[in-house]
Coordinates of N, CA and C in Angstrom, one line a residue:
M258 N 69.1 10.2 75.3 CA 69.3 10.5 76.7 C 68.0 11.2 77.2
G259 N 68.3 12.1 78.1 CA 67.1 12.7 78.8 C 66.9 14.1 78.6
R260 N 66.0 14.6 79.4 CA 65.6 16.0 79.3 C 66.6 16.9 80.1
Y261 N 67.2 16.3 81.2 CA 68.2 17.1 82.0 C 69.6 16.5 81.9
L262 N 69.7 15.2 81.9 CA 71.0 14.5 81.8 C 71.3 14.2 80.4
N263 N 72.4 14.7 79.9 CA 72.9 14.5 78.6 C 71.8 14.8 77.5
P264 N 71.3 16.0 77.5 CA 70.3 16.4 76.5 C 70.8 16.3 75.1
Y265 N 69.9 16.2 74.1 CA 70.3 16.2 72.7 C 70.7 17.7 72.3
N266 N 71.0 17.9 71.0 CA 71.5 19.2 70.6 C 70.5 19.9 69.7
E267 N 69.2 19.6 69.7 CA 68.2 20.3 68.9 C 68.1 21.8 69.1
G268 N 68.2 22.2 70.3 CA 68.1 23.7 70.6 C 69.2 24.4 69.9
F269 N 70.4 24.0 70.0 CA 71.5 24.7 69.4 C 71.5 24.5 67.9
A270 N 71.0 23.4 67.4 CA 70.9 23.2 65.9 C 69.9 24.2 65.4
E271 N 68.9 24.5 66.1 CA 67.9 25.5 65.6 C 68.5 26.9 65.6
S272 N 69.3 27.2 66.6 CA 70.0 28.5 66.7 C 70.9 28.7 65.5
V273 N 71.7 27.6 65.2 CA 72.7 27.7 64.1 C 72.0 27.9 62.7
R274 N 70.8 27.3 62.6 CA 70.1 27.4 61.3 C 69.4 28.8 61.2
S275 N 69.3 29.6 62.3 CA 68.6 30.9 62.2 C 69.5 31.9 61.5
R276 N 68.8 32.8 60.8 CA 69.5 33.8 60.0 C 70.3 34.8 60.9
I277 N 69.8 35.0 62.1 CA 70.5 35.9 63.0 C 71.6 35.3 63.9
Y278 N 72.0 34.1 63.6 CA 73.0 33.4 64.5 C 74.3 34.1 64.4
V279 N 74.9 34.4 65.6 CA 76.3 34.9 65.7 C 77.1 33.9 66.3
D280 N 78.2 33.5 65.7 CA 79.1 32.4 66.2 C 79.8 32.8 67.5
K281 N 79.4 32.2 68.6 CA 80.0 32.5 69.9 C 80.7 31.2 70.4
T282 N 81.1 30.3 69.5 CA 81.8 29.1 70.0 C 83.2 29.3 70.5
G283 N 83.7 30.5 70.4 CA 85.0 30.8 71.1 C 84.9 30.6 72.6
L284 N 83.7 30.7 73.2 CA 83.5 30.4 74.6 C 83.8 29.0 74.9
I285 N 83.6 28.1 74.0 CA 83.9 26.7 74.2 C 85.4 26.5 74.4
A286 N 86.2 27.2 73.5 CA 87.7 27.1 73.7 C 88.1 27.6 75.0
C287 N 87.5 28.7 75.5 CA 87.9 29.2 76.9 C 87.5 28.1 77.9
M288 N 86.4 27.5 77.8 CA 85.9 26.5 78.7 C 86.9 25.3 78.7
N289 N 87.2 24.9 77.5 CA 88.2 23.7 77.3 C 89.5 24.0 78.0
A290 N 90.0 25.2 77.9 CA 91.2 25.6 78.6 C 91.2 25.5 80.1
C291 N 90.0 25.6 80.7 CA 89.8 25.5 82.1 C 89.5 24.1 82.6
L292 N 89.2 23.2 81.8 CA 88.9 21.8 82.2 C 90.1 21.2 82.9
N293 N 89.8 20.5 84.0 CA 90.9 19.8 84.8 C 91.9 20.8 85.4
T294 N 91.5 22.0 85.7 CA 92.3 23.0 86.4 C 91.5 23.5 87.6
K295 N 92.2 24.4 88.4 CA 91.5 25.0 89.5 C 90.4 26.0 89.1
Q296 N 90.5 26.4 87.8 CA 89.5 27.3 87.3 C 88.3 26.6 86.6
K297 N 88.1 25.3 86.9 CA 87.1 24.6 86.2 C 85.7 24.9 86.5
F298 N 85.4 25.7 87.6 CA 84.1 26.1 88.0 C 83.8 27.5 87.3
I299 N 83.0 27.5 86.4 CA 82.7 28.7 85.6 C 81.3 29.1 85.6
C300 N 81.0 30.4 85.8 CA 79.7 30.9 85.7 C 79.6 31.7 84.5
V301 N 78.7 31.3 83.6 CA 78.5 32.1 82.3 C 77.2 32.9 82.6
S302 N 77.5 34.2 82.7 CA 76.3 35.1 83.0 C 76.3 36.2 81.9
R303 N 75.2 36.7 81.6 CA 75.0 37.7 80.6 C 73.8 38.6 81.1
P304 N 73.7 39.8 80.6 CA 72.5 40.6 80.9 C 71.2 39.9 80.4
R305 N 70.1 40.3 80.9 CA 68.8 39.9 80.4 C 68.7 40.0 78.9
R306 N 68.2 39.0 78.3 CA 67.9 38.9 76.8 C 69.2 38.9 76.0
F307 N 70.3 38.5 76.5 CA 71.6 38.5 75.8 C 72.2 37.1 75.6
G308 N 71.3 36.1 75.4 CA 71.8 34.8 75.0 C 72.2 33.8 76.0
K309 N 71.8 33.9 77.2 CA 72.2 32.9 78.2 C 71.6 31.5 77.8
S310 N 70.4 31.4 77.3 CA 69.8 30.1 76.9 C 70.6 29.6 75.7
M311 N 70.9 30.4 74.7 CA 71.6 30.0 73.6 C 73.0 29.5 74.0
A312 N 73.7 30.2 74.9 CA 75.0 29.7 75.3 C 74.9 28.4 76.0
L313 N 73.9 28.2 76.8 CA 73.6 26.9 77.5 C 73.4 25.8 76.5
E314 N 72.6 26.1 75.5 CA 72.4 25.1 74.5 C 73.6 24.7 73.7
M315 N 74.4 25.7 73.4 CA 75.7 25.5 72.7 C 76.7 24.7 73.5
L316 N 76.8 25.0 74.8 CA 77.8 24.3 75.6 C 77.3 22.8 75.8
S317 N 76.0 22.7 76.0 CA 75.4 21.4 76.2 C 75.6 20.5 74.9
A318 N 75.3 21.1 73.8 CA 75.5 20.4 72.5 C 76.9 20.0 72.3
Y319 N 77.8 20.8 72.7 CA 79.3 20.4 72.5 C 79.7 19.4 73.5
Y320 N 79.4 19.5 74.8 CA 79.9 18.6 75.8 C 79.1 17.3 76.0
S321 N 77.8 17.3 75.8 CA 76.9 16.2 76.1 C 77.2 15.0 75.4
R322 N 77.4 13.9 76.1 CA 77.6 12.6 75.5 C 76.3 12.0 75.0
G323 N 75.2 12.7 75.1 CA 73.9 12.2 74.7 C 73.7 12.5 73.2
C324 N 74.6 13.0 72.5 CA 74.4 13.3 71.1 C 75.7 13.3 70.4
N325 N 75.7 13.4 69.0 CA 76.8 13.5 68.2 C 76.7 14.9 67.5
S326 N 77.6 15.8 67.9 CA 77.5 17.2 67.4 C 78.6 17.6 66.4
R327 N 79.4 16.7 66.0 CA 80.6 17.1 65.2 C 80.1 17.9 63.9
E328 N 79.1 17.4 63.2 CA 78.6 18.0 62.0 C 78.0 19.4 62.3
L329 N 77.3 19.5 63.5 CA 76.7 20.7 63.9 C 77.7 21.9 64.0
F330 N 78.9 21.6 64.5 CA 79.9 22.6 64.7 C 80.8 22.8 63.5
Q331 N 80.6 22.1 62.4 CA 81.4 22.3 61.2 C 81.2 23.7 60.7
G332 N 82.4 24.4 60.4 CA 82.4 25.7 59.9 C 82.3 26.8 60.9
L333 N 82.2 26.4 62.2 CA 82.2 27.4 63.3 C 83.6 27.5 63.9
K334 N 83.8 28.6 64.6 CA 85.2 28.9 65.1 C 85.8 27.8 65.9
I335 N 85.1 27.1 66.7 CA 85.6 26.1 67.6 C 86.2 25.0 66.8
E336 N 85.7 24.7 65.6 CA 86.2 23.6 64.8 C 87.7 23.7 64.5
N337 N 88.2 25.0 64.5 CA 89.7 25.2 64.2 C 90.5 25.2 65.5
E338 N 89.9 25.0 66.6 CA 90.7 24.9 67.9 C 91.3 23.5 68.1
P339 N 92.5 23.4 68.6 CA 93.2 22.1 68.8 C 92.4 21.3 69.8
S340 N 91.7 21.8 70.7 CA 90.9 21.1 71.7 C 89.5 20.6 71.2
F341 N 89.2 21.0 70.0 CA 87.8 20.7 69.5 C 87.4 19.2 69.6
G342 N 88.1 18.3 69.1 CA 87.8 16.9 69.1 C 88.0 16.2 70.4
E343 N 88.9 16.8 71.2 CA 89.3 16.2 72.5 C 88.1 16.2 73.5
H344 N 87.3 17.2 73.4 CA 86.2 17.3 74.4 C 84.8 17.1 73.8
L345 N 84.7 17.0 72.5 CA 83.4 17.0 71.9 C 82.6 15.8 72.3
N346 N 81.4 16.0 72.9 CA 80.5 14.9 73.3 C 81.1 13.8 74.1
K347 N 81.9 14.3 75.1 CA 82.6 13.3 75.9 C 82.2 13.3 77.4
Y348 N 81.3 14.2 77.8 CA 81.0 14.4 79.2 C 79.5 14.2 79.5
D349 N 79.2 13.8 80.8 CA 77.9 13.9 81.3 C 77.5 15.3 81.6
V350 N 76.4 15.8 81.1 CA 76.0 17.2 81.2 C 74.6 17.2 81.9
I351 N 74.5 18.0 82.9 CA 73.2 18.2 83.5 C 72.8 19.6 83.1
C352 N 71.7 19.7 82.4 CA 71.3 21.0 81.8 C 70.0 21.4 82.5
L353 N 70.0 22.5 83.2 CA 68.9 23.0 84.0 C 68.4 24.4 83.5
N354 N 67.1 24.6 83.3 CA 66.5 25.9 83.1 C 65.8 26.2 84.3
M355 N 66.3 27.0 85.2 CA 65.7 27.3 86.5 C 64.3 27.9 86.4
Q356 N 64.1 28.7 85.3 CA 62.8 29.3 85.1 C 61.7 28.2 85.0
Q357 N 62.0 27.1 84.4 CA 61.1 26.0 84.2 C 60.8 25.4 85.6
F358 N 61.8 25.2 86.5 CA 61.5 24.7 87.8 C 60.7 25.6 88.7
L359 N 61.0 26.9 88.5 CA 60.2 27.9 89.3 C 58.7 27.9 88.9
I360 N 58.5 27.7 87.6 CA 57.1 27.6 87.2 C 56.4 26.3 87.6
E361 N 57.1 25.2 87.4 CA 56.4 23.9 87.6 C 56.4 23.4 89.0
A362 N 57.2 23.9 89.9 CA 57.3 23.5 91.3 C 56.0 23.8 92.0
K363 N 55.4 22.9 92.8 CA 54.2 23.1 93.6 C 54.6 23.7 94.9
N364 N 53.8 24.6 95.4 CA 54.0 25.2 96.8 C 55.3 25.8 97.0
G365 N 56.0 26.3 96.0 CA 57.3 26.9 96.1 C 58.4 25.9 96.5
E366 N 58.2 24.6 96.3 CA 59.2 23.6 96.6 C 60.1 23.3 95.4
V367 N 60.9 24.4 95.0 CA 61.7 24.3 93.8 C 62.8 23.3 94.0
T368 N 63.6 23.4 95.1 CA 64.7 22.5 95.3 C 64.3 21.1 95.3
E369 N 63.2 20.8 96.0 CA 62.8 19.4 96.0 C 62.3 18.9 94.7
Y370 N 61.6 19.7 93.9 CA 61.2 19.3 92.6 C 62.4 19.1 91.7
L371 N 63.3 20.0 91.7 CA 64.5 19.9 90.9 C 65.2 18.6 91.2
E372 N 65.5 18.3 92.4 CA 66.2 17.1 92.8 C 65.4 15.9 92.3
E373 N 64.1 15.8 92.5 CA 63.3 14.7 92.1 C 63.4 14.4 90.6
E374 N 63.3 15.5 89.8 CA 63.3 15.4 88.4 C 64.7 14.9 87.9
V375 N 65.7 15.5 88.3 CA 67.1 15.2 87.9 C 67.5 13.9 88.3
L376 N 67.3 13.5 89.6 CA 67.7 12.2 90.1 C 66.9 11.1 89.4
E377 N 65.7 11.3 89.0 CA 65.0 10.3 88.2 C 65.8 9.9 87.0
E378 N 66.3 10.9 86.3 CA 67.1 10.6 85.0 C 68.4 10.0 85.4
I379 N 69.1 10.4 86.4 CA 70.4 9.9 86.8 C 70.2 8.4 87.2
R380 N 69.1 8.1 87.9 CA 68.9 6.7 88.3 C 68.6 5.8 87.1
E381 N 67.9 6.4 86.1 CA 67.7 5.6 84.8 C 69.0 5.2 84.2
E382 N 69.9 6.2 84.2 CA 71.2 6.0 83.5 C 72.2 5.2 84.4
Y383 N 72.3 5.6 85.6 CA 73.3 5.1 86.5 C 72.8 4.4 87.8
G384 N 71.6 3.8 87.7 CA 71.0 3.2 88.9 C 71.8 2.2 89.6
E385 N 72.6 1.4 88.8 CA 73.5 0.4 89.5 C 74.5 1.0 90.4
F386 N 74.8 2.3 90.3 CA 75.8 2.9 91.1 C 75.2 3.6 92.3
L387 N 73.8 3.8 92.2 CA 73.1 4.5 93.3 C 72.3 3.5 94.1
K388 N 72.9 2.7 94.9 CA 72.2 1.7 95.7 C 71.2 2.2 96.6
R389 N 71.5 3.3 97.3 CA 70.6 3.9 98.3 C 69.5 4.7 97.6
Q390 N 68.3 4.5 97.8 CA 67.2 5.2 97.2 C 67.0 6.6 97.7
N391 N 67.5 6.8 99.0 CA 67.2 8.1 99.6 C 68.4 9.1 99.4
I392 N 69.3 8.9 98.4 CA 70.4 9.8 98.2 C 70.0 11.0 97.5
G393 N 70.5 12.2 97.9 CA 70.2 13.4 97.3 C 71.1 13.7 96.1
L394 N 70.7 14.8 95.3 CA 71.4 15.1 94.1 C 72.9 15.5 94.4
A395 N 73.1 16.3 95.5 CA 74.5 16.7 95.8 C 75.4 15.4 96.1
N396 N 74.9 14.5 96.8 CA 75.6 13.3 97.1 C 75.8 12.3 96.0
S397 N 74.8 12.3 95.0 CA 74.9 11.4 93.9 C 76.1 11.7 93.0
Q398 N 76.5 13.0 92.9 CA 77.6 13.3 92.1 C 78.9 12.8 92.6
S399 N 79.1 12.7 94.0 CA 80.3 12.2 94.5 C 80.4 10.7 94.3
L400 N 79.3 10.0 94.2 CA 79.3 8.6 93.9 C 79.6 8.2 92.5
L401 N 79.1 9.1 91.6 CA 79.2 8.8 90.2 C 80.4 9.4 89.5
W402 N 80.8 10.6 89.8 CA 81.8 11.2 89.0 C 83.2 11.4 89.7
N403 N 83.4 10.6 90.7 CA 84.8 10.7 91.3 C 85.5 9.4 91.1

């Protein structure tokens, strides 16, 4: 898959192989409990230097249909949860590192750059559903995932 849409699981795999890895997959069980409810919009925030990127990589590795992560989660807490297999690698995931966009955007046009990059990948995967070329990122989701 792509860099933003349905990324692979290498980042989380690297974390799991690290000597200092602490299993935080309990967060996935909490997320699974919120799927398809009014509480489905979740903000995962942490203080500076407290694992936001690792949490993002973990959630992406679990939900992204762009990879097969069953083996990666073997032996971790989430594997014992009833919802483990139900949601594993079943969803389209858009994974964004805002710091990257802030650095790479020209003339402070962060939103425009972000939309351009992400829509390029969405068109590669779902172009047949996006007939209009001038559609924005916000409107693309209503055409694709409803």
